[in-house]
Amino acid sequence: MLSNRIVQQQGKAESGRLPIRFPCCVLGSECLQLLLRRCREAKDCAYCPYSRFPVGAALLTAGGEIFSGCNVENACYSLGVCAERTAIQKAISEGHTRFRAMAIASDMADFITPCGACRQVMREFGTDWDLYLTKPDGTYIVKTLQELLPLSFGPEDLQKA
């Protein structure tokens, strides 16, 4: 039943109209494969004429929806936005603030990790994320946000003052 639902909604998601929704938050094989595919597809949409470093990200919400994003550069370099933050901002703009996992893709032969700014933006929404760092050949490793941003500062730290 889940397979049919994914296939039915897949066309809508690829056109950018609706995200794909999974009925549960368990990150099973089918969900993971879709998350990995969506980050690769997002990478192909990257606008990176200056760095020529395309990156794609796919974000799984706690409710089971996937939002993808790519990096978007600007001639004024500091105005560029990373793929990870693009995906997060898309999810936030649709009312989601709880996240389960993110997959990240690039054309690099080795794994890439989110930049410091992206890590801090992720941290705003918790530390219990799984990050799937991928290579073009399809291999991936899994890291937690806590591993990538240890001893972090988050919203709860503002309550301590």
CSV table of C-alpha atoms in Angstrom, one decimal:
chain,number,residue,atom,x,y,z
A,1,MET,CA,0.0,0.0,0.0
A,2,LEU,CA,2.8,2.4,0.8
A,3,SER,CA,4.4,1.8,-2.6
A,4,ASN,CA,1.3,2.8,-4.4
A,5,ARG,CA,0.9,5.9,-2.4
A,6,ILE,CA,4.5,7.0,-3.1
A,7,VAL,CA,4.1,6.3,-6.8
A,8,GLN,CA,0.8,8.2,-7.0
A,9,GLN,CA,2.2,11.3,-5.2
A,10,GLN,CA,5.6,11.1,-6.8
A,11,GLY,CA,4.5,12.9,-10.0
A,12,LYS,CA,3.1,15.8,-8.0
A,13,ALA,CA,6.2,16.1,-5.9
A,14,GLU,CA,8.5,16.1,-8.8
A,15,SER,CA,6.6,19.0,-10.4
A,16,GLY,CA,7.1,20.9,-7.2
A,17,ARG,CA,3.4,21.1,-6.3
A,18,LEU,CA,3.2,18.8,-3.3
A,19,PRO,CA,5.7,17.1,-1.1
A,20,ILE,CA,5.6,13.3,-0.6
A,21,ARG,CA,4.0,12.2,2.7
A,22,PHE,CA,4.9,9.0,4.4
A,23,PRO,CA,2.2,7.6,6.8
A,24,CYS,CA,4.7,7.0,9.6
A,25,CYS,CA,8.0,8.5,10.8
A,26,VAL,CA,10.0,5.2,10.7
A,27,LEU,CA,12.9,5.7,8.2
A,28,GLY,CA,12.5,2.4,6.3
A,29,SER,CA,14.4,1.4,3.2
A,30,GLU,CA,11.8,2.7,0.8
A,31,CYS,CA,11.7,6.1,2.6
A,32,LEU,CA,15.5,6.3,2.7
A,33,GLN,CA,15.8,5.5,-1.0
A,34,LEU,CA,13.4,8.2,-1.8
A,35,LEU,CA,15.2,10.7,0.4
A,36,LEU,CA,18.5,9.9,-1.3
A,37,ARG,CA,17.0,10.2,-4.7
A,38,ARG,CA,15.3,13.5,-3.9
A,39,CYS,CA,18.6,15.0,-2.8
A,40,ARG,CA,20.3,13.9,-6.0
A,41,GLU,CA,17.4,15.4,-8.0
A,42,ALA,CA,17.6,18.7,-6.1
A,43,LYS,CA,21.4,18.9,-6.8
A,44,ASP,CA,20.6,18.9,-10.5
A,45,CYS,CA,18.5,22.1,-10.0
A,46,ALA,CA,21.4,24.0,-8.3
A,47,TYR,CA,22.2,27.5,-9.5
A,48,CYS,CA,25.9,27.7,-9.0
A,49,PRO,CA,27.6,29.6,-11.9
A,50,TYR,CA,30.4,30.9,-9.7
A,51,SER,CA,31.5,28.0,-7.6
A,52,ARG,CA,30.3,25.3,-10.0
A,53,PHE,CA,29.7,23.2,-6.9
A,54,PRO,CA,26.1,21.9,-7.0
A,55,VAL,CA,24.6,20.6,-3.8
A,56,GLY,CA,21.2,19.1,-3.2
A,57,ALA,CA,19.4,18.3,0.1
A,58,ALA,CA,16.3,16.5,1.0
A,59,LEU,CA,14.7,17.0,4.4
A,60,LEU,CA,12.3,14.5,6.0
A,61,THR,CA,9.9,16.1,8.5
A,62,ALA,CA,8.6,14.4,11.6
A,63,GLY,CA,5.3,14.1,9.8
A,64,GLY,CA,6.8,12.1,7.0
A,65,GLU,CA,7.0,14.8,4.3
A,66,ILE,CA,10.1,15.4,2.2
A,67,PHE,CA,11.2,18.9,1.1
A,68,SER,CA,14.1,19.3,-1.2
A,69,GLY,CA,16.4,22.2,-1.8
A,70,CYS,CA,19.5,23.2,-3.8
A,71,ASN,CA,22.2,25.8,-3.4
A,72,VAL,CA,21.4,29.2,-5.1
A,73,GLU,CA,24.4,31.5,-5.7
A,74,ASN,CA,24.4,35.2,-6.3
A,75,ALA,CA,26.9,37.6,-7.9
A,76,CYS,CA,27.0,39.2,-4.4
A,77,TYR,CA,28.5,36.0,-2.9
A,78,SER,CA,27.3,36.5,0.6
A,79,LEU,CA,23.7,36.4,-0.6
A,80,GLY,CA,23.9,32.8,-1.8
A,81,VAL,CA,21.9,30.1,0.1
A,82,CYS,CA,23.0,26.6,0.7
A,83,ALA,CA,20.9,23.6,-0.3
A,84,GLU,CA,20.3,22.5,3.4
A,85,ARG,CA,18.9,25.9,4.4
A,86,THR,CA,16.8,26.1,1.2
A,87,ALA,CA,15.2,22.7,2.1
A,88,ILE,CA,14.7,23.8,5.8
A,89,GLN,CA,13.1,27.2,4.7
A,90,LYS,CA,10.7,25.4,2.4
A,91,ALA,CA,9.6,23.1,5.1
A,92,ILE,CA,9.3,26.0,7.7
A,93,SER,CA,7.3,28.0,5.2
A,94,GLU,CA,4.8,25.1,5.0
A,95,GLY,CA,4.4,24.9,8.8
A,96,HIS,CA,6.9,22.2,9.7
A,97,THR,CA,9.4,22.6,12.5
A,98,ARG,CA,10.2,19.0,13.5
A,99,PHE,CA,12.6,17.0,11.4
A,100,ARG,CA,13.9,13.5,11.3
A,101,ALA,CA,16.6,13.3,8.6
A,102,MET,CA,18.3,15.1,5.8
A,103,ALA,CA,20.2,13.7,2.8
A,104,ILE,CA,22.9,15.8,1.1
A,105,ALA,CA,24.4,15.2,-2.4
A,106,SER,CA,27.1,16.8,-4.4
A,107,ASP,CA,29.4,15.8,-7.3
A,108,MET,CA,32.4,15.5,-5.1
A,109,ALA,CA,34.1,12.1,-4.9
A,110,ASP,CA,34.1,12.3,-1.1
A,111,PHE,CA,31.4,13.0,1.4
A,112,ILE,CA,30.6,16.6,2.1
A,113,THR,CA,29.1,18.0,5.3
A,114,PRO,CA,26.9,21.0,5.9
A,115,CYS,CA,28.7,24.3,6.5
A,116,GLY,CA,28.7,25.8,10.0
A,117,ALA,CA,25.8,28.2,9.2
A,118,CYS,CA,23.7,25.3,8.0
A,119,ARG,CA,24.6,23.3,11.1
A,120,GLN,CA,23.5,26.1,13.3
A,121,VAL,CA,20.2,26.5,11.4
A,122,MET,CA,19.6,22.8,11.8
A,123,ARG,CA,20.4,23.0,15.5
A,124,GLU,CA,17.6,25.6,15.9
A,125,PHE,CA,15.2,22.6,15.3
A,126,GLY,CA,16.8,20.0,17.5
A,127,THR,CA,19.8,17.7,17.7
A,128,ASP,CA,18.2,14.3,17.0
A,129,TRP,CA,18.5,14.4,13.2
A,130,ASP,CA,20.2,11.8,11.1
A,131,LEU,CA,22.3,13.3,8.3
A,132,TYR,CA,22.9,11.0,5.2
A,133,LEU,CA,26.0,12.3,3.5
A,134,THR,CA,26.2,10.8,0.0
A,135,LYS,CA,28.7,10.2,-2.8
A,136,PRO,CA,27.8,10.2,-6.5
A,137,ASP,CA,28.2,6.5,-6.6
A,138,GLY,CA,25.3,6.1,-4.2
A,139,THR,CA,27.3,5.2,-1.1
A,140,TYR,CA,26.4,7.1,2.1
A,141,ILE,CA,27.4,7.5,5.7
A,142,VAL,CA,25.1,8.5,8.5
A,143,LYS,CA,26.0,11.2,11.1
A,144,THR,CA,23.9,12.9,13.7
A,145,LEU,CA,23.7,16.6,14.0
A,146,GLN,CA,25.1,16.3,17.5
A,147,GLU,CA,28.2,14.6,16.0
A,148,LEU,CA,28.6,17.5,13.5
A,149,LEU,CA,27.9,20.2,16.0
A,150,PRO,CA,29.0,19.1,19.5
A,151,LEU,CA,28.6,21.4,22.5
A,152,SER,CA,26.1,23.5,20.5
A,153,PHE,CA,24.1,26.5,21.4
A,154,GLY,CA,20.3,26.3,20.9
A,155,PRO,CA,17.0,27.9,21.8
A,156,GLU,CA,16.9,26.2,25.2
A,157,ASP,CA,20.2,27.9,26.1
A,158,LEU,CA,18.4,31.3,26.0
A,159,GLN,CA,16.1,30.1,28.8
A,160,LYS,CA,19.1,29.6,31.2
A,161,ALA,CA,19.8,33.3,31.4
